[in-house]
Coordinates of C-alpha atoms in Angstrom, one line a residue:
Chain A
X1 CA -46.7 29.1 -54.6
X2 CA -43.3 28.3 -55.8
X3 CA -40.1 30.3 -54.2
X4 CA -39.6 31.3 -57.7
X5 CA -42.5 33.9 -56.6
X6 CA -40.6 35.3 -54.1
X7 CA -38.4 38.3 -55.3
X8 CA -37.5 39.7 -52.3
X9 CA -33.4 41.1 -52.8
X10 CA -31.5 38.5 -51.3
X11 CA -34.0 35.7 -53.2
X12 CA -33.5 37.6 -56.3
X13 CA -29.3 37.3 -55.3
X14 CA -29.6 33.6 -54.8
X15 CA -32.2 33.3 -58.1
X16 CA -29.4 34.6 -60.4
X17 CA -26.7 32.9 -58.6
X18 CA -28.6 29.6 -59.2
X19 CA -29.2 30.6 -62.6
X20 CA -25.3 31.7 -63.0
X21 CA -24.1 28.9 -61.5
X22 CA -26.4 26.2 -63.3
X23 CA -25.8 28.1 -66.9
X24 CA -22.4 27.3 -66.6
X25 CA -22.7 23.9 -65.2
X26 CA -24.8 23.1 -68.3
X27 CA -22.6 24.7 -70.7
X28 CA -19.7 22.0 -69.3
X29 CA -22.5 19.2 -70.0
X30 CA -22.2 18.2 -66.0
X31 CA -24.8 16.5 -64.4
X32 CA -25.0 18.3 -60.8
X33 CA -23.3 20.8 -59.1
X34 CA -21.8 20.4 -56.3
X35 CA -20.4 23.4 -54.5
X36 CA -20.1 26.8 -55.3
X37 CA -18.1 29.6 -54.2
X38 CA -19.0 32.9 -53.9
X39 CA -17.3 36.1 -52.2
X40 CA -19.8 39.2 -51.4
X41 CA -18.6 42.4 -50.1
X42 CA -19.6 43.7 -47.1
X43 CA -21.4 46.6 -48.7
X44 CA -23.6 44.1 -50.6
X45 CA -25.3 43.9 -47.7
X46 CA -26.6 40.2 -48.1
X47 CA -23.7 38.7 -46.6
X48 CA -25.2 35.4 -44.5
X49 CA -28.9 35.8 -45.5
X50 CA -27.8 34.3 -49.0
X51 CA -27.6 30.6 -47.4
X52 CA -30.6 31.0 -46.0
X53 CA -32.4 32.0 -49.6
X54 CA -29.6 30.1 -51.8
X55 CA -31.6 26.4 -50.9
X56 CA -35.2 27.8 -51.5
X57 CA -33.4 28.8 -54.9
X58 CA -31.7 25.7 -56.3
X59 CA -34.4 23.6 -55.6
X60 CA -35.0 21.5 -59.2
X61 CA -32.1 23.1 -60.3
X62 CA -28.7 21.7 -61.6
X63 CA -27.3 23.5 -58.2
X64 CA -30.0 21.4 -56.2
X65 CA -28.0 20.0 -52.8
X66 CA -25.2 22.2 -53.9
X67 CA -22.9 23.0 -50.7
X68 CA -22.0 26.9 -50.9
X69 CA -19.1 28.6 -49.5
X70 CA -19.1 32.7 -49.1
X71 CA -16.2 34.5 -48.6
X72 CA -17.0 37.7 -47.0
X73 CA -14.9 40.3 -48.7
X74 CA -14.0 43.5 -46.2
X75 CA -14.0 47.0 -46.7
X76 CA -11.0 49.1 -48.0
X77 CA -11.1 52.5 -49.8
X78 CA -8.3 54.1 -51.7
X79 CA -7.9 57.8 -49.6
X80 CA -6.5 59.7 -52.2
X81 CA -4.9 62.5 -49.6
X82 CA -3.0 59.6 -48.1
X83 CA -2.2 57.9 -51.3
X84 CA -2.9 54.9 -49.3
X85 CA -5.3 51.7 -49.3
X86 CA -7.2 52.3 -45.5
X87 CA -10.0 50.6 -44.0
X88 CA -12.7 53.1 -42.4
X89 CA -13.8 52.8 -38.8
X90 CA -17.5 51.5 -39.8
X91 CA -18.9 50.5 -43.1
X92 CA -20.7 53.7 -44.8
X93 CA -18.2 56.1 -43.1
X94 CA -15.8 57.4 -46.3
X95 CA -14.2 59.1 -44.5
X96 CA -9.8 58.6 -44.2
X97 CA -9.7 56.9 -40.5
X98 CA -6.3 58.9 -40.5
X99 CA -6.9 61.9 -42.2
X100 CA -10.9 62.7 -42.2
X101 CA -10.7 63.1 -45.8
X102 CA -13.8 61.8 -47.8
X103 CA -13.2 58.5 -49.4
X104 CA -15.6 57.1 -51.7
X105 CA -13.4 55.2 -54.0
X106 CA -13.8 51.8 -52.5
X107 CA -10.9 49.3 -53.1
X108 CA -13.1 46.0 -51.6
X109 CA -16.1 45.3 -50.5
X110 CA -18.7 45.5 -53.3
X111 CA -17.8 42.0 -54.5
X112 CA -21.1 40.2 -55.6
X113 CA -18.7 37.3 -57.6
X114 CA -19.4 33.6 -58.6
X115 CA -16.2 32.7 -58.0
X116 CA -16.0 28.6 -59.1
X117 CA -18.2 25.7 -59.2
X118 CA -17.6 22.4 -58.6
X119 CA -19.4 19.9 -61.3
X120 CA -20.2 16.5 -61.4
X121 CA -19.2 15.0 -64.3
X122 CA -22.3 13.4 -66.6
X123 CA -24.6 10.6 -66.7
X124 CA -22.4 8.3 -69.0
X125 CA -18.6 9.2 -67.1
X126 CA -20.3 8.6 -63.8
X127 CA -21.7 5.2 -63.9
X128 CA -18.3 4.4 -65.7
X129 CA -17.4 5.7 -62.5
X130 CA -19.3 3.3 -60.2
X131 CA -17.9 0.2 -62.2
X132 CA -14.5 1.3 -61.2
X133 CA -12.5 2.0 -58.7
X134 CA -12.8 5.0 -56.4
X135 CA -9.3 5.5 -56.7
X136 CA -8.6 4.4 -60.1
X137 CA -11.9 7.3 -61.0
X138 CA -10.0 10.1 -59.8
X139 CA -6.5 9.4 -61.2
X140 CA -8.8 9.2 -64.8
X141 CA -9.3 13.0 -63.8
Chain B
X1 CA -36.7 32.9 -62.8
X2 CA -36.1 31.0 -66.0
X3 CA -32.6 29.9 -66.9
X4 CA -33.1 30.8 -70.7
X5 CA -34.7 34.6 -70.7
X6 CA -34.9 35.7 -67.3
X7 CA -38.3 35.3 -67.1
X8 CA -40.4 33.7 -64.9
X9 CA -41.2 35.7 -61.6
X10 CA -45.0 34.9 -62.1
X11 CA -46.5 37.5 -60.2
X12 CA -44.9 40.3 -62.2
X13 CA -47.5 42.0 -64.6
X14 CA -46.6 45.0 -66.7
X15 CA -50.2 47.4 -66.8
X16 CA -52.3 44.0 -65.2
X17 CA -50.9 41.4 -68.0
X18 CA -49.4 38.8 -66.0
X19 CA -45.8 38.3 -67.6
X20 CA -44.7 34.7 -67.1
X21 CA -42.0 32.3 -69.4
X22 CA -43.7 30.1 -71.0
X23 CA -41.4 27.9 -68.9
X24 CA -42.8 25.8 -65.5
X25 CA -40.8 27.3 -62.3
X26 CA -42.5 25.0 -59.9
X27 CA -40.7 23.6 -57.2
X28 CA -42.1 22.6 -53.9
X29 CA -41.5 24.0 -50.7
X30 CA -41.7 20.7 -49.0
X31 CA -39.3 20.8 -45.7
X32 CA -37.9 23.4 -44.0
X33 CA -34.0 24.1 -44.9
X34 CA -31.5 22.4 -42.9
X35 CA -28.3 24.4 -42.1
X36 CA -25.7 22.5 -41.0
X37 CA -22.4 24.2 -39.1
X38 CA -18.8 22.3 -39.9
X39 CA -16.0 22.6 -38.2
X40 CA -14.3 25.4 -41.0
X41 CA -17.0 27.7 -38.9
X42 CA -18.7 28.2 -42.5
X43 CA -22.6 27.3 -42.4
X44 CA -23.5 24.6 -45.2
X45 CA -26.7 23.6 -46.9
X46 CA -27.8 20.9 -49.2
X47 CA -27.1 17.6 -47.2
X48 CA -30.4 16.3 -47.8
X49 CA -30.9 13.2 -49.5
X50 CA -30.5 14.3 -52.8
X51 CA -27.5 16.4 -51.4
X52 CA -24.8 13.4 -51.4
X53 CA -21.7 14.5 -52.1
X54 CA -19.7 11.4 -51.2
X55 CA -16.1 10.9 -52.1
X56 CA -15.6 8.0 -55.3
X57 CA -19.3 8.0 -56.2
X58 CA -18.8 10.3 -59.1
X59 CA -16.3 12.5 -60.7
X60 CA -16.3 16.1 -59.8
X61 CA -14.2 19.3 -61.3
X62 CA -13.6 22.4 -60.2
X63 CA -14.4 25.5 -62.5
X64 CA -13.6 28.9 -62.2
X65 CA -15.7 31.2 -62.9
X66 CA -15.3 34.6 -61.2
X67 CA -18.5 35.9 -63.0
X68 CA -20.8 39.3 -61.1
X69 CA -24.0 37.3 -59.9
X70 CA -25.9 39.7 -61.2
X71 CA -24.4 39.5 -64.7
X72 CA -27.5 38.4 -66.6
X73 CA -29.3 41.6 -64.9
X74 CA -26.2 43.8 -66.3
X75 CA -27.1 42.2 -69.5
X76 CA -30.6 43.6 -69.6
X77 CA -29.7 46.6 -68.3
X78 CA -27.3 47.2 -70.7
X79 CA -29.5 46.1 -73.5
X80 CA -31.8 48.9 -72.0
X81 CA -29.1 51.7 -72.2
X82 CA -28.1 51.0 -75.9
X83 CA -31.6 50.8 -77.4
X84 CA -32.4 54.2 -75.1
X85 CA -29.0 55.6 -76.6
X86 CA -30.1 54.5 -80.5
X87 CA -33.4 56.6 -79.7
X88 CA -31.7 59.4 -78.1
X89 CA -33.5 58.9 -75.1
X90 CA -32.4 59.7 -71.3
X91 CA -33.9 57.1 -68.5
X92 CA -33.8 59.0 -65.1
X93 CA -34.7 56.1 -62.3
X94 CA -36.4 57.8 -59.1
X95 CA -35.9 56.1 -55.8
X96 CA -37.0 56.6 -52.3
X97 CA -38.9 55.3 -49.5
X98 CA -42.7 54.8 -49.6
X99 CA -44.4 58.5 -49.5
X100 CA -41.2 60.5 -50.4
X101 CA -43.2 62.0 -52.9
X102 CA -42.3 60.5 -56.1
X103 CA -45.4 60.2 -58.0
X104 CA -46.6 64.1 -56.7
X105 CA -42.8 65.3 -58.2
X106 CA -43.3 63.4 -61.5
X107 CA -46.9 64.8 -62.2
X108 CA -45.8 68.3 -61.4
X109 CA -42.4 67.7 -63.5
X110 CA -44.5 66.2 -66.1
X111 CA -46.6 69.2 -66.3
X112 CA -44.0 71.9 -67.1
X113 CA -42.3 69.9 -69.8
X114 CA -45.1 68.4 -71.2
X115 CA -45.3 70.8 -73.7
X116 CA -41.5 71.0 -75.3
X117 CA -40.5 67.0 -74.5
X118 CA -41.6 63.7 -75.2
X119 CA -41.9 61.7 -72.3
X120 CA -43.1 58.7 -70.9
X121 CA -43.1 56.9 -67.2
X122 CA -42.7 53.1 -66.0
X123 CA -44.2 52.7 -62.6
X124 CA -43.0 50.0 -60.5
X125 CA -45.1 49.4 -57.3
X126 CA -46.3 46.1 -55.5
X127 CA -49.4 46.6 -56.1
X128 CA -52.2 48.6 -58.1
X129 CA -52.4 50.8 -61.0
X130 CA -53.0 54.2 -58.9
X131 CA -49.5 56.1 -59.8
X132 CA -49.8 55.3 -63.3
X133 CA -53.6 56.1 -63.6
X134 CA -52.3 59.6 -62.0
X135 CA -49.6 59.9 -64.5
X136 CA -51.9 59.4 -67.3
X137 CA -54.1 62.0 -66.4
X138 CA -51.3 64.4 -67.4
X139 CA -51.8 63.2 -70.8
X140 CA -48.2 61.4 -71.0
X141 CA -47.8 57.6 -71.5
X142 CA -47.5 56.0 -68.6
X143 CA -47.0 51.7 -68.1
X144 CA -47.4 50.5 -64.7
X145 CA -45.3 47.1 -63.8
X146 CA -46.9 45.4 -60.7
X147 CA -43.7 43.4 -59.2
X148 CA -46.2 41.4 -56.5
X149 CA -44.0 40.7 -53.5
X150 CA -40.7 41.9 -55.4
X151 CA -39.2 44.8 -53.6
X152 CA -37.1 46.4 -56.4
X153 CA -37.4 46.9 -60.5
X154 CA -35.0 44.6 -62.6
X155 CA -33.8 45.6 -66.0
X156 CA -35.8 42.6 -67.1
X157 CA -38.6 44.2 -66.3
X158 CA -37.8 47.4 -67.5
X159 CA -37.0 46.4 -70.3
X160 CA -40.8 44.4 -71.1
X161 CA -42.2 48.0 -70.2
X162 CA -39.9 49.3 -72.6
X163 CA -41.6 47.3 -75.1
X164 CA -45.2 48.3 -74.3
X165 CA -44.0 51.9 -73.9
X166 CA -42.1 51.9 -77.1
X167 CA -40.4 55.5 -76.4
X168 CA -40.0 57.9 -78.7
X169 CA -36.6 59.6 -80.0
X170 CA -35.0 62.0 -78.0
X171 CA -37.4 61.8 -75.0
X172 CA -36.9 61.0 -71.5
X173 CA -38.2 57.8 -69.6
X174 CA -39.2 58.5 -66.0
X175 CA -38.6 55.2 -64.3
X176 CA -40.6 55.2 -60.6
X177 CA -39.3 52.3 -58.9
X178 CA -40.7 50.4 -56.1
X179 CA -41.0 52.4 -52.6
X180 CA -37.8 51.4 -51.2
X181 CA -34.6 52.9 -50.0
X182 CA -32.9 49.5 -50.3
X183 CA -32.7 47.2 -52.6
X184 CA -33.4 49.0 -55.6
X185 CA -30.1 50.7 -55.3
X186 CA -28.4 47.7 -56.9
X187 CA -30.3 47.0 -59.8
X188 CA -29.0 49.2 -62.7
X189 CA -31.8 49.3 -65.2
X190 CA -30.6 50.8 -67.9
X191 CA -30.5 54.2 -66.6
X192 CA -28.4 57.3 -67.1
X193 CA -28.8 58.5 -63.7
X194 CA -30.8 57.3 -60.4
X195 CA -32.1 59.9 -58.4
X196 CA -32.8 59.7 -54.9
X197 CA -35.5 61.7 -53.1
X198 CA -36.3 61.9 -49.3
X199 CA -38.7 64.1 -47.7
X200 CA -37.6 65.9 -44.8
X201 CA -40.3 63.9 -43.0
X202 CA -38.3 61.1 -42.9
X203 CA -35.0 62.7 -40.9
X204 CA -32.0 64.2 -41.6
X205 CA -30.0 60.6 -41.1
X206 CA -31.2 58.6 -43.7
X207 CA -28.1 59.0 -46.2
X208 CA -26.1 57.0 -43.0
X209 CA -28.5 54.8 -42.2
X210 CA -29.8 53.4 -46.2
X211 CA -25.9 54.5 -48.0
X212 CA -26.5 52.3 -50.8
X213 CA -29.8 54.8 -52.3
X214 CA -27.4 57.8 -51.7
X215 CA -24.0 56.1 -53.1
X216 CA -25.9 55.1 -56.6
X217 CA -27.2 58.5 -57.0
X218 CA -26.0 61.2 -59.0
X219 CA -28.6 64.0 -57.0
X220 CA -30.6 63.9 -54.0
X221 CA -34.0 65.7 -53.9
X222 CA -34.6 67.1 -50.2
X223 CA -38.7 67.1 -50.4
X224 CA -41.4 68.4 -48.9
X225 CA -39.9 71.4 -48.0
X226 CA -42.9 73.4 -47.0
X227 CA -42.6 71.1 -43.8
X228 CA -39.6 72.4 -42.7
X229 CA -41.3 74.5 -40.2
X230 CA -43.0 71.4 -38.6
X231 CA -40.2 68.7 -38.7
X232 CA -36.6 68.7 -36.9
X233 CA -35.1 68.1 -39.6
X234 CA -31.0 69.5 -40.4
X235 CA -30.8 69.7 -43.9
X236 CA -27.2 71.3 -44.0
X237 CA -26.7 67.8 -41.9
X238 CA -28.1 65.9 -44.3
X239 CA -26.1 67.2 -47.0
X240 CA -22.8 66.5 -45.3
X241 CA -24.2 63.0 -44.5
X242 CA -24.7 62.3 -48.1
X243 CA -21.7 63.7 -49.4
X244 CA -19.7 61.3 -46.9
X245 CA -21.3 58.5 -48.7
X246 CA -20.9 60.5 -51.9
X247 CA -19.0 63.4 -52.1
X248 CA -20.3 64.3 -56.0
X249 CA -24.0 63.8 -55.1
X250 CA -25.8 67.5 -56.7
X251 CA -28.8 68.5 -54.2
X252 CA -31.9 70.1 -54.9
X253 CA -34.2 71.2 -51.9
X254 CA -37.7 71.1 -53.7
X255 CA -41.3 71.4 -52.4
X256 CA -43.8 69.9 -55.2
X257 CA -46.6 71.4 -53.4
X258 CA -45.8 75.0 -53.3
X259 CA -43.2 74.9 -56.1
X260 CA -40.5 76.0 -54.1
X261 CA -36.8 74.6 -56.2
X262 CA -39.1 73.0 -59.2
X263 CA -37.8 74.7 -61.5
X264 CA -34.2 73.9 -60.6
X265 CA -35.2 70.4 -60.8
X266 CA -36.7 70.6 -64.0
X267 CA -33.7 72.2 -65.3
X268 CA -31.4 69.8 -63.9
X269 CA -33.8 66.9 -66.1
X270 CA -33.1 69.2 -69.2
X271 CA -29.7 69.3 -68.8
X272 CA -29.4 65.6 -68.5
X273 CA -31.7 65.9 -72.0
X274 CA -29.0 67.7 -73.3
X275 CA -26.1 66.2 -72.5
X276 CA -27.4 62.8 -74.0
X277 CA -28.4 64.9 -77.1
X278 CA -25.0 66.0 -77.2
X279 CA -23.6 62.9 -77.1
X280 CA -25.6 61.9 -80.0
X281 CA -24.7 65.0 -81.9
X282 CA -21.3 64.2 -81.5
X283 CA -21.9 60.0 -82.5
X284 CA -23.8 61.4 -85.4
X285 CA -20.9 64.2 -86.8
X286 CA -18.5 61.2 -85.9
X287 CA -20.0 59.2 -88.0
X288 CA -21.0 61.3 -90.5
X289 CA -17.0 62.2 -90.8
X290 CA -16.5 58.7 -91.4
X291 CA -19.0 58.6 -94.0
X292 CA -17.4 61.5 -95.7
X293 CA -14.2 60.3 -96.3
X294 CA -15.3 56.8 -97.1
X295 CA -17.1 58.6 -99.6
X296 CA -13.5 60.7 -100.5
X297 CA -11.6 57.5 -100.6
X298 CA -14.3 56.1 -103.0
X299 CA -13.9 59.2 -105.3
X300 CA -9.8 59.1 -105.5
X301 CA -11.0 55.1 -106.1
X302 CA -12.8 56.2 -109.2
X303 CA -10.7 59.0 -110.6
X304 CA -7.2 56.7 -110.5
X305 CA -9.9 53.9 -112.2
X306 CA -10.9 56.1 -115.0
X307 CA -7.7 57.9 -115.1

């Protein structure tokens, strides 16, 4: 059975991450990727479990080996009594920590971004690469 | 899932059909996943052998992207919501736990409306055809999607079961998602409202503890009513749970078994009906404006032509 089977949420997260991330690796013609960045609200939920499904995913994919980075976005909500930006006392509590009125509108913490990737470039530019220099490779950046 | 269409979650099958791209997905659980902890504190995998990432050996870039992951599942679902809005159609997408009482709500709903609406129902469950088998024995169309081990409907899928369903103009879709008061809360498919249902079985603290169901929702069904008598359950507590989590949520206490707030529910699914008919009213007499004094403009064309 393939982990492709496996559509559990978070799997399905890191399925359409992979495919995100590999779409636009392809699209820039590189031949790996080789980080990715993500930031994921609090409220998603997911948070940590992602690394643990995001390898499972990328397997035979252009993200395969990938390292990824996630930036944990926290909670904020606009309270409209106080006119101000305030973080509640828990998650799921909407309420103003100052004034007890309700505050749904959140500010942060729904994020569920690709935020960059970081390619290797193709085939042909890297084993130009490996004929040169290490040094002399990144300066051609 | 396939990097082209979407497809490819192979133990998906809309009414049995296994639905599959035509694509090979297979890639091998060999080894275990290594994690590896650096010092930034940040928890990193892929250092396996085909994992090199080693300074000199080949040029890398950095692109931004800042993209939702789950664009390509906004895409569907928002290729579901303009081909239900070309029909005239309303998608209502009914979540809750296992044994809320979905299905028992939909039949009875089903049966009282049957009559004046067209209608039809996608039922998402693991397993087995037994919810839509029921629904069918209403007489409406009914397509069941079987997601295997998948714990929530995707607009993908929705949108295959669209296909099969093929629903008619101005009629509602009842979309049954998978028993769950989880994840099916982020997957919009297309819908133009979810509705959540708990049975007071289940306690009055569910809204705090699963927010996600309740913040998605536009109403909340309290069911099971009749069992009010038997269960400790607060319902004004409930209410004032959910409205911290989502201080618009509309609330309808209902019993499908004796009947009890049914009809408020059934009028609440006609007056969604009717604001998306509304709304297409108003497209049409836009547009039918526009045709007008194209129409005008065409005239004054002629007149100053032949003049």
């Amino acid at each position: 059975m393939s982990c492709k089977d496996v559509t559990m949420h978070e799997l399905t997260i890191a399925n359409s991450l992979v495919e995100l991330a590999s779409a636009h690796a392809a699209e820039n013609g590189a031949r790996r990727v080789v980080a990715i960045s993500v930031r994921m609200g609090v409220l998603c939920g997911i948070g940590r479990s992602l690394y643990f499904c995001f390898e499972p995913a990328s397997r035979g994919t252009l993200c395969d080996g990938a390292r990824l980075h996630i930036e944990e976005v926290p909670l904020s909500v606009r309270c409209e009594h106080c006119d101000e930006t305030k973080v509640p006392k828990a998650l799921y509590n909407f309420r103003c920590p100052d004034c007890g009125y309700p505050t749904p509108k959140v500010v942060s913490g729904r994020e569920m971004e690709l935020t960059s990737i970081e390619l290797e470039a193709t085939e042909a530019a890297a084993s130009f690469g490996a004929a040169d220099d290490a040094g002399t490779q990144r300066s051609a950046l | 899932m396939c990097k082209v269409c979407g497809c490819g979650d192979g133990e998906v099958r809309v009414d049995g059909k296994i639905h599959e791209s035509p694509h090979s997905h297979d890639h091998d659980l060999g080894h275990e996943a290594h994690i590896h902890h650096e010092h930034d504190g940040d928890m990193h995998f892929g250092h396996g052998p085909a994992g090199t990432h080693v300074g000199g050996v080949s040029q890398s870039n950095l692109l931004k992207i800042e993209e939702n992951i789950l664009s390509k599942n906004d895409g569907f679902a928002q290729a579901n919501r303009d081909r239900l809005d070309v029909l005239g159609a309303v998608a209502l997408n009914l979540v809750s736990s296992p044994g809320a009482g979905k299905t028992t709500l939909l039949v009875e709903t089903l049966n009282r409306l049957k009559q004046d609406f067209d209608m039809c129902v996608i039922e998402g469950d693991q397993e087995s055809a037994n919810d839509a088998d029921r629904i069918r024995a209403t007489g409406v169309r009914a397509v069941q999607i079987n997601t295997g081990r998948g714990c929530h409907l995707d607009a993908h899928m929705v949108g295959h079961a669209m296909d099969e369903l093929d629903p008619p103009g101005n009629s509602i879709v009842f979309i049954e998602n998978i028993g769950n008061l989880v994840c099916p809360s982020g997957f919009d498919l297309g819908e133009a409202s979810k509705v959540v249902i708990l049975s007071v079985a289940e306690g009055d603290d569910k809204p705090i503890k699963y927010p996600d169901a309740f913040a998605a929702a536009d109403l909340m069904l309290i069911s099971k009513t009749d069992l009010l008598p038997h269960v400790d359950f607060d319902v004004s507590a409930c209410i004032e749970h959910a409205r911290c989590i989502n201080p618009d949520i509309e609330v309808i206490e209902l019993s499908a078994k004796t009947g009890e707030g049914v009809d408020q529910w059934v009028g609440w699914v006609a007056g969604r009906r009717r604001e998306r008919l509304e709304s297409e009213q108003q497209d049409l007499q836009s547009r039918l404006s526009k045709i007008a004094a194209a129409i005008d403009a065409n005239d004054e064309l002629q007149r100053r032509h032949d003049a």
